[in-house]
Short mmCIF file of C-alpha atoms in Angstrom, two decimals:
data_model
loop_
_atom_site.label_atom_id
_atom_site.label_comp_id
_atom_site.label_asym_id
_atom_site.label_seq_id
_atom_site.Cartn_x
_atom_site.Cartn_y
_atom_site.Cartn_z
CA MET A 19 -35.03 -36.57 -78.80
CA ARG A 20 -36.54 -38.06 -75.66
CA TYR A 21 -35.15 -36.78 -72.38
CA SER A 22 -34.22 -39.18 -69.59
CA GLY A 23 -31.85 -39.49 -66.65
CA LEU A 24 -29.70 -41.88 -68.69
CA LYS A 25 -29.45 -39.32 -71.51
CA VAL A 26 -28.29 -36.64 -69.06
CA ILE A 27 -25.59 -38.93 -67.63
CA THR A 28 -24.45 -40.04 -71.09
CA GLU A 29 -24.16 -36.50 -72.40
CA GLY A 30 -22.27 -35.46 -69.27
CA LEU A 31 -19.72 -38.21 -69.84
CA PHE A 32 -19.15 -37.22 -73.48
CA GLY A 33 -18.99 -33.44 -73.29
CA ASN A 34 -22.68 -32.65 -73.86
CA LYS A 35 -22.12 -32.69 -77.62
CA GLY A 36 -25.17 -34.77 -78.55
CA TRP A 37 -27.93 -32.39 -77.57
CA LYS A 38 -30.14 -31.11 -80.37
CA PRO A 39 -32.25 -27.92 -80.46
CA ALA A 40 -35.46 -28.33 -78.47
CA TRP A 41 -37.52 -27.11 -81.46
CA ARG A 42 -37.06 -26.14 -85.09
CA ASP A 43 -36.82 -22.59 -86.42
CA PRO A 44 -38.93 -22.85 -89.59
CA ALA A 45 -39.80 -20.17 -92.12
CA PRO A 46 -43.53 -19.45 -92.32
CA LYS A 47 -45.50 -21.32 -94.97
CA ALA A 48 -47.98 -19.57 -97.22
CA GLU A 49 -51.01 -21.31 -95.65
CA TYR A 50 -52.00 -23.20 -92.51
CA ASP A 51 -55.15 -24.85 -91.23
CA ALA A 52 -54.84 -22.76 -88.06
CA VAL A 53 -52.73 -19.84 -86.91
CA ILE A 54 -52.24 -18.97 -83.24
CA ILE A 55 -51.24 -15.37 -82.58
CA GLY A 56 -49.07 -15.33 -79.47
CA GLY A 57 -46.20 -17.59 -78.43
CA GLY A 58 -46.74 -17.51 -74.67
CA GLY A 59 -48.00 -20.27 -72.41
CA HIS A 60 -51.62 -20.14 -73.59
CA GLY A 61 -50.75 -19.93 -77.28
CA LEU A 62 -48.22 -22.76 -77.13
CA SER A 63 -50.54 -25.01 -75.11
CA THR A 64 -53.36 -24.33 -77.59
CA ALA A 65 -51.12 -25.43 -80.47
CA TYR A 66 -49.95 -28.48 -78.54
CA TYR A 67 -53.48 -29.69 -77.76
CA LEU A 68 -54.71 -28.96 -81.29
CA ALA A 69 -52.09 -31.43 -82.46
CA LYS A 70 -52.33 -33.94 -79.61
CA ASN A 71 -56.07 -34.03 -78.95
CA HIS A 72 -57.50 -33.21 -82.39
CA GLY A 73 -54.84 -34.27 -84.89
CA ILE A 74 -54.58 -30.76 -86.37
CA THR A 75 -50.86 -30.38 -87.02
CA ASN A 76 -50.76 -27.88 -89.90
CA VAL A 77 -50.58 -25.10 -87.32
CA ALA A 78 -48.36 -22.05 -86.89
CA VAL A 79 -47.70 -20.12 -83.69
CA LEU A 80 -46.72 -16.54 -84.53
CA GLU A 81 -44.69 -14.68 -81.91
CA LYS A 82 -43.48 -11.11 -82.44
CA GLY A 83 -40.51 -11.65 -80.12
CA TYR A 84 -39.16 -14.90 -78.71
CA LEU A 85 -41.20 -17.80 -77.35
CA GLY A 86 -42.10 -17.33 -73.70
CA GLY A 87 -40.94 -13.72 -73.60
CA GLY A 88 -44.23 -12.28 -72.35
CA ASN A 89 -46.41 -12.91 -69.31
CA VAL A 90 -45.62 -16.62 -69.06
CA GLY A 91 -42.10 -15.60 -67.98
CA ARG A 92 -43.29 -12.58 -65.93
CA ASN A 93 -45.31 -13.98 -63.04
CA THR A 94 -44.95 -15.49 -59.58
CA THR A 95 -45.43 -19.08 -60.83
CA ILE A 96 -48.34 -20.05 -58.55
CA VAL A 97 -50.52 -23.06 -59.43
CA ARG A 98 -53.83 -23.50 -57.59
CA ALA A 99 -57.48 -24.55 -57.89
CA ASN A 100 -59.09 -22.69 -54.99
CA TYR A 101 -61.88 -20.94 -56.86
CA PHE A 102 -65.42 -20.61 -55.55
CA LEU A 103 -67.91 -19.76 -58.29
CA PRO A 104 -69.37 -22.37 -60.66
CA GLY A 105 -67.71 -21.75 -63.99
CA ASN A 106 -64.36 -20.89 -62.48
CA SER A 107 -64.20 -23.79 -60.03
CA GLU A 108 -64.50 -26.63 -62.54
CA PHE A 109 -62.16 -24.92 -65.01
CA TYR A 110 -59.29 -24.46 -62.58
CA SER A 111 -59.89 -27.92 -61.13
CA HIS A 112 -59.44 -29.32 -64.64
CA SER A 113 -56.30 -27.25 -65.07
CA LEU A 114 -54.77 -28.58 -61.84
CA LYS A 115 -55.38 -32.16 -62.96
CA LEU A 116 -53.56 -31.38 -66.21
CA TRP A 117 -50.68 -29.84 -64.23
CA GLU A 118 -50.33 -33.04 -62.24
CA GLY A 119 -49.67 -35.10 -65.37
CA LEU A 120 -47.93 -32.42 -67.39
CA GLU A 121 -44.30 -33.49 -66.99
CA ALA A 122 -45.04 -37.06 -68.06
CA ASP A 123 -47.18 -35.81 -70.93
CA LEU A 124 -44.55 -33.39 -72.25
CA ASN A 125 -41.49 -35.47 -71.28
CA TYR A 126 -40.16 -32.24 -69.80
CA ASN A 127 -39.38 -31.12 -66.26
CA VAL A 128 -41.53 -28.05 -65.57
CA MET A 129 -40.55 -28.21 -61.87
CA HIS A 130 -44.15 -28.53 -60.72
CA SER A 131 -44.03 -28.56 -56.93
CA GLN A 132 -47.23 -29.26 -54.98
CA ARG A 133 -45.92 -27.73 -51.78
CA GLY A 134 -49.33 -26.45 -50.64
CA LEU A 135 -50.93 -23.02 -50.65
CA ILE A 136 -52.13 -21.27 -47.48
CA ASN A 137 -54.49 -18.29 -47.69
CA LEU A 138 -54.44 -16.45 -44.35
CA PHE A 139 -57.51 -14.85 -42.81
CA HIS A 140 -57.58 -12.09 -40.21
CA SER A 141 -61.19 -11.69 -39.03
CA ASP A 142 -64.30 -13.70 -38.25
CA GLY A 143 -65.83 -12.61 -41.54
CA GLN A 144 -62.81 -13.78 -43.53
CA ARG A 145 -62.86 -17.11 -41.68
CA ASP A 146 -66.48 -17.66 -42.68
CA ALA A 147 -65.72 -16.72 -46.29
CA PHE A 148 -62.78 -19.12 -46.51
CA ALA A 149 -64.75 -21.91 -44.84
CA ARG A 150 -67.38 -21.49 -47.52
CA ARG A 151 -64.72 -21.45 -50.25
CA GLY A 152 -63.10 -24.56 -48.83
CA ASN A 153 -66.41 -26.41 -48.86
CA ALA A 154 -66.95 -25.38 -52.49
CA MET A 155 -63.48 -26.68 -53.36
CA ILE A 156 -64.19 -30.02 -51.69
CA ASN A 157 -67.54 -30.29 -53.46
CA GLN A 158 -65.72 -29.73 -56.74
CA GLY A 159 -63.42 -32.67 -55.91
CA ASP A 160 -60.38 -30.66 -54.87
CA ASP A 161 -58.77 -30.43 -51.44
CA ALA A 162 -59.05 -27.84 -48.68
CA ILE A 163 -58.24 -27.84 -44.96
CA LEU A 164 -59.35 -25.05 -42.62
CA LEU A 165 -56.57 -24.23 -40.15
CA ASP A 166 -56.94 -22.38 -36.87
CA ARG A 167 -54.25 -20.04 -35.55
CA GLU A 168 -52.16 -22.84 -34.08
CA GLY A 169 -52.54 -24.88 -37.23
CA VAL A 170 -51.07 -22.01 -39.21
CA ARG A 171 -48.28 -21.59 -36.66
CA GLU A 172 -47.38 -25.26 -37.08
CA HIS A 173 -46.95 -24.80 -40.83
CA LEU A 174 -45.64 -21.21 -40.88
CA PRO A 175 -43.82 -20.51 -37.60
CA TYR A 176 -41.90 -17.56 -39.08
CA LEU A 177 -44.97 -15.30 -39.44
CA ASP A 178 -45.58 -12.43 -37.03
CA PHE A 179 -48.32 -13.83 -34.78
CA GLU A 180 -48.01 -11.02 -32.24
CA GLN A 181 -49.14 -8.13 -34.42
CA THR A 182 -52.47 -6.60 -33.36
CA ARG A 183 -53.35 -4.62 -36.48
CA PHE A 184 -53.82 -7.70 -38.69
CA PRO A 185 -53.99 -10.65 -36.25
CA ILE A 186 -53.74 -14.07 -37.86
CA TYR A 187 -56.95 -15.99 -37.12
CA GLY A 188 -56.11 -18.98 -39.30
CA GLY A 189 -55.79 -20.05 -42.91
CA LEU A 190 -57.18 -22.22 -45.70
CA LEU A 191 -54.68 -24.87 -46.78
CA HIS A 192 -54.87 -26.13 -50.37
CA PRO A 193 -52.40 -29.07 -50.25
CA ARG A 194 -52.33 -29.69 -54.02
CA GLY A 195 -51.52 -26.05 -54.76
CA GLY A 196 -47.96 -24.98 -55.35
CA SER A 197 -45.74 -23.59 -58.05
CA ALA A 198 -43.91 -24.43 -61.29
CA ARG A 199 -41.02 -22.98 -63.29
CA HIS A 200 -42.62 -20.49 -65.69
CA ASP A 201 -39.95 -20.61 -68.42
CA ALA A 202 -39.91 -24.40 -68.38
CA VAL A 203 -43.67 -24.51 -68.96
CA ALA A 204 -43.28 -22.46 -72.14
CA TRP A 205 -40.30 -24.50 -73.29
CA GLY A 206 -42.04 -27.81 -72.57
CA TYR A 207 -45.15 -26.90 -74.56
CA ALA A 208 -43.01 -25.45 -77.38
CA ARG A 209 -40.98 -28.63 -77.63
CA GLY A 210 -44.10 -30.80 -77.46
CA ALA A 211 -45.91 -28.83 -80.16
CA ASP A 212 -42.85 -28.86 -82.42
CA ARG A 213 -42.46 -32.62 -82.08
CA ARG A 214 -46.06 -32.99 -83.33
CA GLY A 215 -45.40 -30.88 -86.44
CA VAL A 216 -46.45 -27.39 -85.35
CA ASP A 217 -44.39 -24.51 -86.78
CA LEU A 218 -43.15 -22.11 -84.09
CA ILE A 219 -42.31 -18.87 -85.85
CA GLN A 220 -40.47 -16.26 -83.81
CA ASN A 221 -39.82 -12.61 -84.68
CA CYS A 222 -43.02 -12.57 -86.70
CA GLU A 223 -45.35 -9.78 -85.63
CA VAL A 224 -48.96 -9.81 -86.81
CA THR A 225 -49.85 -6.43 -88.33
CA GLY A 226 -53.32 -7.19 -89.70
CA ILE A 227 -56.10 -9.77 -89.86
CA ASP A 228 -57.59 -10.51 -93.28
CA ILE A 229 -61.38 -10.79 -93.29
CA GLU A 230 -63.65 -11.23 -96.32
CA ASN A 231 -67.46 -11.22 -96.06
CA GLY A 232 -67.30 -11.88 -92.32
CA VAL A 233 -64.91 -14.83 -92.66
CA VAL A 234 -61.27 -14.81 -91.55
CA LYS A 235 -58.84 -15.57 -94.39
CA GLY A 236 -55.46 -15.16 -92.74
CA VAL A 237 -53.08 -12.61 -91.25
CA GLN A 238 -50.58 -10.03 -92.38
CA THR A 239 -47.19 -10.21 -90.66
CA THR A 240 -43.76 -8.62 -90.77
CA ARG A 241 -42.66 -11.78 -92.61
CA GLY A 242 -45.41 -11.66 -95.20
CA ALA A 243 -49.04 -12.70 -95.59
CA ILE A 244 -50.15 -16.06 -94.21
CA ARG A 245 -53.47 -17.63 -95.18
CA ALA A 246 -55.39 -19.61 -92.57
CA LYS A 247 -58.80 -21.20 -92.19
CA LYS A 248 -58.85 -20.45 -88.46
CA VAL A 249 -57.08 -17.81 -86.36
CA GLY A 250 -56.79 -17.71 -82.57
CA ILE A 251 -55.94 -14.50 -80.70
CA VAL A 252 -54.00 -15.54 -77.59
CA VAL A 253 -51.92 -12.49 -76.68
CA ALA A 254 -52.78 -11.66 -73.04
CA GLY A 255 -52.21 -7.96 -72.36
CA ARG A 256 -52.11 -7.15 -76.07
CA SER A 257 -55.57 -8.61 -76.70
CA SER A 258 -57.30 -5.27 -77.27
CA GLN A 259 -54.67 -4.16 -79.78
CA VAL A 260 -54.77 -7.36 -81.84
CA ALA A 261 -58.57 -7.64 -81.69
CA ALA A 262 -58.80 -4.07 -83.01
CA MET A 263 -57.22 -5.37 -86.23
CA ALA A 264 -60.45 -7.35 -86.70
CA GLY A 265 -62.63 -4.34 -85.89
CA MET A 266 -63.36 -5.46 -82.33
CA ARG A 267 -63.40 -3.36 -79.18
CA LEU A 268 -62.89 -5.70 -76.23
CA PRO A 269 -64.05 -5.09 -72.64
CA ILE A 270 -60.42 -5.53 -71.57
CA GLU A 271 -57.98 -3.15 -69.90
CA SER A 272 -54.23 -3.78 -69.72
CA HIS A 273 -52.54 -3.15 -66.38
CA VAL A 274 -49.04 -3.75 -65.01
CA LEU A 275 -48.51 -6.36 -62.30
CA GLN A 276 -45.08 -6.33 -60.68
CA ALA A 277 -43.18 -9.27 -59.21
CA PHE A 278 -39.93 -9.47 -57.25
CA VAL A 279 -37.23 -11.98 -56.35
CA THR A 280 -34.56 -11.84 -53.65
CA GLU A 281 -31.07 -13.24 -53.42
CA GLY A 282 -30.83 -16.99 -52.93
CA LEU A 283 -31.43 -18.10 -49.34
CA LYS A 284 -31.45 -21.38 -47.47
CA PRO A 285 -34.86 -23.12 -47.46
CA VAL A 286 -37.21 -21.22 -45.19
CA ILE A 287 -40.65 -21.04 -46.88
CA ASP A 288 -42.08 -24.46 -47.63
CA HIS A 289 -45.46 -23.31 -48.96
CA VAL A 290 -47.03 -20.62 -51.07
CA VAL A 291 -48.41 -18.06 -48.61
CA SER A 292 -51.05 -15.42 -49.32
CA PHE A 293 -51.65 -12.48 -46.93
CA GLY A 294 -55.35 -11.84 -46.33
CA MET A 295 -55.14 -8.16 -45.33
CA GLY A 296 -52.83 -6.95 -48.06
CA HIS A 297 -52.46 -8.23 -51.60
CA PHE A 298 -49.18 -10.07 -50.99
CA TYR A 299 -48.16 -13.62 -51.89
CA ILE A 300 -44.81 -15.35 -51.59
CA SER A 301 -43.01 -18.63 -52.20
CA GLN A 302 -39.40 -19.78 -52.43
CA SER A 303 -37.90 -20.96 -55.70
CA ASP A 304 -35.69 -24.01 -56.18
CA LYS A 305 -32.70 -21.64 -56.42
CA GLY A 306 -33.53 -20.15 -53.02
CA GLY A 307 -34.89 -16.79 -54.06
CA LEU A 308 -38.06 -15.50 -52.40
CA VAL A 309 -40.55 -14.81 -55.20
CA PHE A 310 -43.36 -12.43 -54.29
CA GLY A 311 -45.82 -9.89 -55.62
CA GLY A 312 -48.83 -7.78 -54.78
CA ASP A 313 -51.41 -5.53 -56.38
CA LEU A 314 -51.64 -4.04 -59.83
CA ASP A 315 -50.17 -0.60 -60.33
CA PHE A 316 -53.81 0.53 -60.80
CA TYR A 317 -53.37 2.48 -64.01
CA ALA A 318 -53.68 1.17 -67.55
CA SER A 319 -50.35 0.64 -69.29
CA TYR A 320 -48.56 -1.52 -71.84
CA ALA A 321 -45.18 -1.03 -70.14
CA ALA A 322 -43.57 -4.18 -68.74
CA ARG A 323 -42.32 -2.28 -65.72
CA GLY A 324 -43.95 -0.77 -62.63
CA ASN A 325 -43.75 2.28 -60.41
CA LEU A 326 -42.07 2.82 -57.06
CA PRO A 327 -45.16 3.48 -54.88
CA MET A 328 -46.40 -0.04 -55.59
CA VAL A 329 -42.93 -1.42 -54.86
CA GLU A 330 -43.14 0.26 -51.46
CA HIS A 331 -46.67 -1.09 -50.90
CA VAL A 332 -45.61 -4.67 -51.63
CA MET A 333 -42.55 -4.43 -49.39
CA GLU A 334 -44.68 -3.00 -46.55
CA ALA A 335 -47.13 -5.90 -46.83
CA GLY A 336 -44.27 -8.40 -46.73
CA MET A 337 -42.73 -6.76 -43.69
CA THR A 338 -46.10 -6.73 -41.91
CA LEU A 339 -46.62 -10.43 -42.49
CA MET A 340 -43.05 -11.64 -41.89
CA PRO A 341 -40.60 -9.00 -40.58
CA MET A 342 -37.66 -11.33 -41.24
CA ILE A 343 -38.01 -10.64 -44.97
CA GLY A 344 -36.50 -7.19 -44.36
CA ARG A 345 -33.05 -8.78 -44.15
CA ALA A 346 -33.23 -10.17 -47.70
CA LYS A 347 -31.85 -8.23 -50.65
CA VAL A 348 -34.11 -7.82 -53.69
CA LEU A 349 -32.22 -8.82 -56.83
CA ARG A 350 -34.67 -7.84 -59.54
CA SER A 351 -38.25 -7.04 -60.39
CA TRP A 352 -40.35 -7.21 -63.53
CA GLY A 353 -43.81 -6.39 -64.76
CA GLY A 354 -46.36 -8.41 -66.69
CA ILE A 355 -49.12 -6.84 -68.78
CA MET A 356 -52.36 -8.18 -67.33
CA ASP A 357 -55.45 -8.46 -69.53
CA MET A 358 -58.06 -7.42 -66.96
CA SER A 359 -61.73 -8.16 -67.60
CA PRO A 360 -64.62 -6.31 -65.91
CA ASP A 361 -65.56 -9.29 -63.72
CA GLY A 362 -62.13 -10.80 -63.16
CA SER A 363 -62.82 -13.95 -65.19
CA PRO A 364 -61.51 -14.96 -68.64
CA VAL A 365 -62.93 -15.25 -72.14
CA ILE A 366 -62.58 -18.34 -74.37
CA ASP A 367 -65.04 -17.87 -77.17
CA LYS A 368 -65.80 -17.43 -80.85
CA THR A 369 -66.05 -13.91 -82.22
CA HIS A 370 -68.48 -12.31 -84.68
CA VAL A 371 -65.99 -13.19 -87.44
CA GLU A 372 -66.27 -16.77 -88.66
CA GLY A 373 -63.07 -18.66 -87.97
CA LEU A 374 -61.70 -16.07 -85.51
CA PHE A 375 -61.38 -17.15 -81.86
CA LEU A 376 -60.44 -15.30 -78.69
CA ASP A 377 -58.63 -16.33 -75.50
CA CYS A 378 -58.06 -13.43 -73.09
CA GLY A 379 -59.05 -11.71 -69.83
CA TRP A 380 -56.89 -13.82 -67.50
CA ASN A 381 -56.34 -11.15 -64.86
CA TYR A 382 -54.23 -12.71 -62.06
CA GLY A 383 -55.07 -16.26 -63.13
CA GLY A 384 -53.12 -16.70 -66.35
CA PHE A 385 -50.22 -18.92 -65.34
CA LYS A 386 -52.19 -21.49 -63.38
CA ALA A 387 -54.66 -21.71 -66.27
CA VAL A 388 -52.09 -22.46 -69.00
CA PRO A 389 -52.93 -26.18 -69.46
CA ALA A 390 -56.73 -25.86 -69.30
CA SER A 391 -56.77 -22.69 -71.38
CA GLY A 392 -54.91 -24.42 -74.19
CA TRP A 393 -57.03 -27.56 -73.82
CA CYS A 394 -60.31 -25.60 -74.05
CA MET A 395 -59.16 -23.17 -76.75
CA ALA A 396 -57.99 -26.10 -78.89
CA HIS A 397 -61.34 -27.82 -78.38
CA LEU A 398 -63.19 -24.66 -79.40
CA MET A 399 -61.08 -24.11 -82.52
CA ALA A 400 -61.27 -27.76 -83.58
CA THR A 401 -64.98 -28.40 -82.95
CA GLY A 402 -66.58 -24.95 -82.94
CA GLU A 403 -68.10 -25.74 -79.54
CA SER A 404 -67.04 -24.60 -76.08
CA HIS A 405 -65.51 -27.24 -73.82
CA GLU A 406 -67.80 -28.15 -70.91
CA VAL A 407 -65.51 -26.58 -68.27
CA ALA A 408 -65.26 -23.29 -70.19
CA ARG A 409 -68.86 -22.74 -71.23
CA LYS A 410 -69.33 -19.76 -68.94
CA PHE A 411 -66.33 -17.90 -70.39
CA ARG A 412 -68.49 -16.33 -73.09
CA LEU A 413 -67.74 -12.90 -74.49
CA ASP A 414 -71.40 -11.88 -74.55
CA ARG A 415 -71.78 -12.20 -70.76
CA PHE A 416 -70.70 -8.57 -70.49
CA ALA A 417 -73.74 -7.61 -72.57
CA THR A 418 -76.20 -9.99 -70.87
CA GLY A 419 -74.99 -9.38 -67.31
CA HIS A 420 -74.16 -13.04 -66.55
CA LEU A 421 -70.85 -12.12 -64.91
CA LEU A 422 -68.38 -14.35 -63.05
CA ASP A 423 -67.25 -11.93 -60.35
CA GLU A 424 -65.15 -14.24 -58.16
CA GLU A 425 -64.17 -11.52 -55.69
CA GLY A 426 -67.45 -9.60 -55.67
CA THR A 427 -65.70 -6.29 -56.30
CA GLY A 428 -67.95 -5.11 -59.13
CA SER A 429 -67.37 -4.21 -62.73
CA GLN A 430 -64.09 -2.35 -62.39
CA HIS A 431 -61.12 -3.86 -64.17
CA ASN A 432 -58.35 -2.91 -61.75
CA LEU A 433 -60.13 -4.23 -58.64
CA HIS A 434 -59.96 -7.93 -59.60
#
């Protein structure tokens, strides 16, 4: 079924009785050409692009829970391409271009809003660093505008410009940055993959990976064994656990990242805003809620919930930046399990097992990378070669020392 404005009006006039399920609920087959472990944004986009770009449709996505129930639905929905280092810059630039055509491609409203992203800076040193980053973004073909204090005030008049502890010197505006509806992204890719023949199998947990003579043969699941010529591990914060089934020990730690949303308010925040002197970022959803987050909880965990000290830290940062936020009531919070790599950059690569592929280590960058991650992972699985924008996301860089440390914080997982 193709969605359109006319279809919405027609269904409204006749009791909404003509809608069909967005995707099938098939039983798993005994064998597939490719199996994707993980039914989140990255796994679903990988399956979609395998079918769309490479004509590989005998594909199954195996999800232990329900589609989109993991990190793709547990984030602050920010989309941006303001990276600095070669390797990251071209990848996220490619991802943003895919975002800009995604709704037309999927025939699905993912509520992509290019409202602009402003990173604030609070010192001369930060200004210089953001000027350099902005120039790198422009050289990559993306957009960046360096704002002085009054330029920021023109865009964000509600900030506290009188504070002396963290004075606002200016900001870097990324006009094409913005946000999207996280659930809709998962649903759009699921529907698109299903329409191209991919089997989306929910409530099907992978319990083992079958390997013979160094070649992957399939997976064991709670719904039986499934043979496959190729297997992709795309499970975010569970990457280390699933990779261990293939005898791998990944350089990945799993940490909790909390996010929060307030009651619905009248429109007040037009952009995505990032605080330069505290890890705090905020935007306003289409329903009016203020969506914001901060740092990791700084201890390794697989729990999709956080602790109260970090809640306090995030609220303090918000109050420092915009005291008005103290009048809003927080409705709910949640935690995503972040797959943190030592250098803060991801992995899209083959493994030592023939036919077994890995997509992990997304740190804070997972949601914005959903389209390009799937595009590049599908290319790798279909051709056996890394896509040109993901060639630096090799697993062996942690052995060779060719790291992509975007923030320059060193090889400590929870600092990225």
